[in-house]
Amino acid sequence: SLLLTEALRRNDFDLLARAMQDRAVEPHVRALIPGYDAVVSAARNAGALGVALCGGGPALIAFTQVNHKRVEDVMHEAFIDAGIQSRTWTVNVDTQGVAISMMQ
């Protein structure tokens, strides 16, 4: 979303948390993903700034400043507790952006 991009550009984590609140799709899809509420709650309790559906689901994405591995682990554990197998990745944010080099 544009708001999410702006939050990342500004390094504004309060805006990031608000930008990740999905009021359009999430209320309809969350019931279709076993363990969704527990996963989101676990991630937030572990320090995630926000958790949202990634695409149309069932993938979830979480942003955090700290405890990256802990957030990843508790999300994975919450899905296992709900009887769902999952895969997790922790990825870095590129803060440099596009770099153009001139070659001659």
mmCIF file of C-alpha atoms in Angstrom:
data_model
loop_
_atom_site.group_PDB
_atom_site.id
_atom_site.type_symbol
_atom_site.label_atom_id
_atom_site.label_comp_id
_atom_site.label_asym_id
_atom_site.label_seq_id
_atom_site.Cartn_x
_atom_site.Cartn_y
_atom_site.Cartn_z
ATOM 1 C CA SER A 1 0.000 0.000 0.000
ATOM 2 C CA LEU A 2 1.048 3.575 -0.511
ATOM 3 C CA LEU A 3 0.755 4.312 3.204
ATOM 4 C CA LEU A 4 3.063 1.408 4.038
ATOM 5 C CA THR A 5 5.630 2.673 1.540
ATOM 6 C CA GLU A 6 5.456 6.154 3.056
ATOM 7 C CA ALA A 7 5.857 4.753 6.568
ATOM 8 C CA LEU A 8 8.997 2.898 5.507
ATOM 9 C CA ARG A 9 10.319 5.965 3.668
ATOM 10 C CA ARG A 10 9.847 8.147 6.744
ATOM 11 C CA ASN A 11 11.067 5.481 9.153
ATOM 12 C CA ASP A 12 7.774 6.137 10.974
ATOM 13 C CA PHE A 13 6.908 3.011 12.939
ATOM 14 C CA ASP A 14 3.643 4.353 14.361
ATOM 15 C CA LEU A 15 2.451 4.992 10.806
ATOM 16 C CA LEU A 16 3.701 1.547 9.786
ATOM 17 C CA ALA A 17 1.579 -0.102 12.493
ATOM 18 C CA ARG A 18 -1.492 1.849 11.330
ATOM 19 C CA ALA A 19 -0.770 1.127 7.656
ATOM 20 C CA MET A 20 -0.820 -2.605 8.326
ATOM 21 C CA GLN A 21 -4.368 -2.557 9.714
ATOM 22 C CA ASP A 22 -6.425 -4.085 6.892
ATOM 23 C CA ARG A 23 -10.083 -3.200 7.202
ATOM 24 C CA ALA A 24 -11.127 -4.380 3.747
ATOM 25 C CA VAL A 25 -9.900 -7.947 3.197
ATOM 26 C CA GLU A 26 -8.656 -9.193 6.581
ATOM 27 C CA PRO A 27 -12.059 -9.345 8.321
ATOM 28 C CA HIS A 28 -13.353 -11.681 5.592
ATOM 29 C CA VAL A 29 -10.252 -13.865 5.168
ATOM 30 C CA ARG A 30 -9.082 -14.290 8.763
ATOM 31 C CA ALA A 31 -11.736 -16.924 9.514
ATOM 32 C CA LEU A 32 -10.454 -18.997 6.571
ATOM 33 C CA ILE A 33 -6.918 -19.220 8.017
ATOM 34 C CA PRO A 34 -6.745 -21.596 10.998
ATOM 35 C CA GLY A 35 -4.828 -20.004 13.851
ATOM 36 C CA TYR A 36 -4.838 -16.526 12.303
ATOM 37 C CA ASP A 37 -5.772 -14.657 15.475
ATOM 38 C CA ALA A 38 -3.289 -16.632 17.591
ATOM 39 C CA VAL A 39 -0.487 -16.039 15.071
ATOM 40 C CA VAL A 40 -1.139 -12.292 14.934
ATOM 41 C CA SER A 41 -1.395 -12.052 18.712
ATOM 42 C CA ALA A 42 1.813 -14.037 19.234
ATOM 43 C CA ALA A 43 3.703 -11.872 16.749
ATOM 44 C CA ARG A 44 2.534 -8.630 18.349
ATOM 45 C CA ASN A 45 3.337 -9.926 21.835
ATOM 46 C CA ALA A 46 6.848 -10.784 20.608
ATOM 47 C CA GLY A 47 7.374 -7.249 19.328
ATOM 48 C CA ALA A 48 5.922 -7.080 15.821
ATOM 49 C CA LEU A 49 4.847 -3.566 14.867
ATOM 50 C CA GLY A 50 2.174 -4.971 12.626
ATOM 51 C CA VAL A 51 1.013 -8.182 10.986
ATOM 52 C CA ALA A 52 -1.049 -8.389 7.830
ATOM 53 C CA LEU A 53 -2.133 -10.715 5.081
ATOM 54 C CA CYS A 54 0.417 -10.899 2.325
ATOM 55 C CA GLY A 55 -1.399 -10.863 -0.976
ATOM 56 C CA GLY A 56 -4.816 -12.428 -0.549
ATOM 57 C CA GLY A 57 -3.541 -14.886 2.046
ATOM 58 C CA PRO A 58 -2.882 -17.347 3.474
ATOM 59 C CA ALA A 59 0.597 -15.826 3.783
ATOM 60 C CA LEU A 60 1.209 -13.308 6.556
ATOM 61 C CA ILE A 61 3.844 -10.604 6.840
ATOM 62 C CA ALA A 62 5.111 -8.976 10.015
ATOM 63 C CA PHE A 63 7.371 -5.972 10.521
ATOM 64 C CA THR A 64 9.516 -5.532 13.599
ATOM 65 C CA GLN A 65 12.474 -3.429 14.656
ATOM 66 C CA VAL A 66 13.792 -6.002 17.129
ATOM 67 C CA ASN A 67 13.441 -9.690 17.991
ATOM 68 C CA HIS A 68 13.148 -10.742 14.348
ATOM 69 C CA LYS A 69 13.899 -14.400 15.011
ATOM 70 C CA ARG A 70 11.578 -14.453 18.028
ATOM 71 C CA VAL A 71 8.680 -13.029 16.001
ATOM 72 C CA GLU A 72 9.355 -15.575 13.264
ATOM 73 C CA ASP A 73 9.476 -18.432 15.775
ATOM 74 C CA VAL A 74 6.286 -17.523 17.659
ATOM 75 C CA MET A 75 4.338 -17.146 14.420
ATOM 76 C CA HIS A 76 5.543 -20.563 13.284
ATOM 77 C CA GLU A 77 4.718 -22.112 16.687
ATOM 78 C CA ALA A 78 1.225 -20.592 16.706
ATOM 79 C CA PHE A 79 0.501 -22.111 13.300
ATOM 80 C CA ILE A 80 1.771 -25.496 14.495
ATOM 81 C CA ASP A 81 -0.515 -25.215 17.548
ATOM 82 C CA ALA A 82 -3.404 -24.643 15.107
ATOM 83 C CA GLY A 83 -2.425 -27.784 13.173
ATOM 84 C CA ILE A 84 -0.998 -25.864 10.212
ATOM 85 C CA GLN A 85 2.416 -26.479 8.721
ATOM 86 C CA SER A 86 4.180 -23.278 7.764
ATOM 87 C CA ARG A 87 7.450 -21.923 6.464
ATOM 88 C CA THR A 88 8.996 -18.702 7.689
ATOM 89 C CA TRP A 89 11.626 -16.298 6.446
ATOM 90 C CA THR A 90 13.245 -13.303 8.024
ATOM 91 C CA VAL A 91 14.331 -10.850 5.356
ATOM 92 C CA ASN A 92 16.214 -7.588 5.570
ATOM 93 C CA VAL A 93 14.864 -4.275 4.393
ATOM 94 C CA ASP A 94 16.942 -2.566 1.717
ATOM 95 C CA THR A 95 17.459 0.969 2.961
ATOM 96 C CA GLN A 96 19.622 2.050 0.013
ATOM 97 C CA GLY A 97 17.101 1.730 -2.795
ATOM 98 C CA VAL A 98 18.053 1.681 -6.442
ATOM 99 C CA ALA A 99 21.705 2.296 -7.284
ATOM 100 C CA ILE A 100 22.662 3.238 -10.841
ATOM 101 C CA SER A 101 26.252 2.865 -11.993
ATOM 102 C CA MET A 102 27.655 4.364 -15.143
ATOM 103 C CA MET A 103 29.747 1.994 -17.204
ATOM 104 C CA GLN A 104 31.966 3.074 -20.037
#
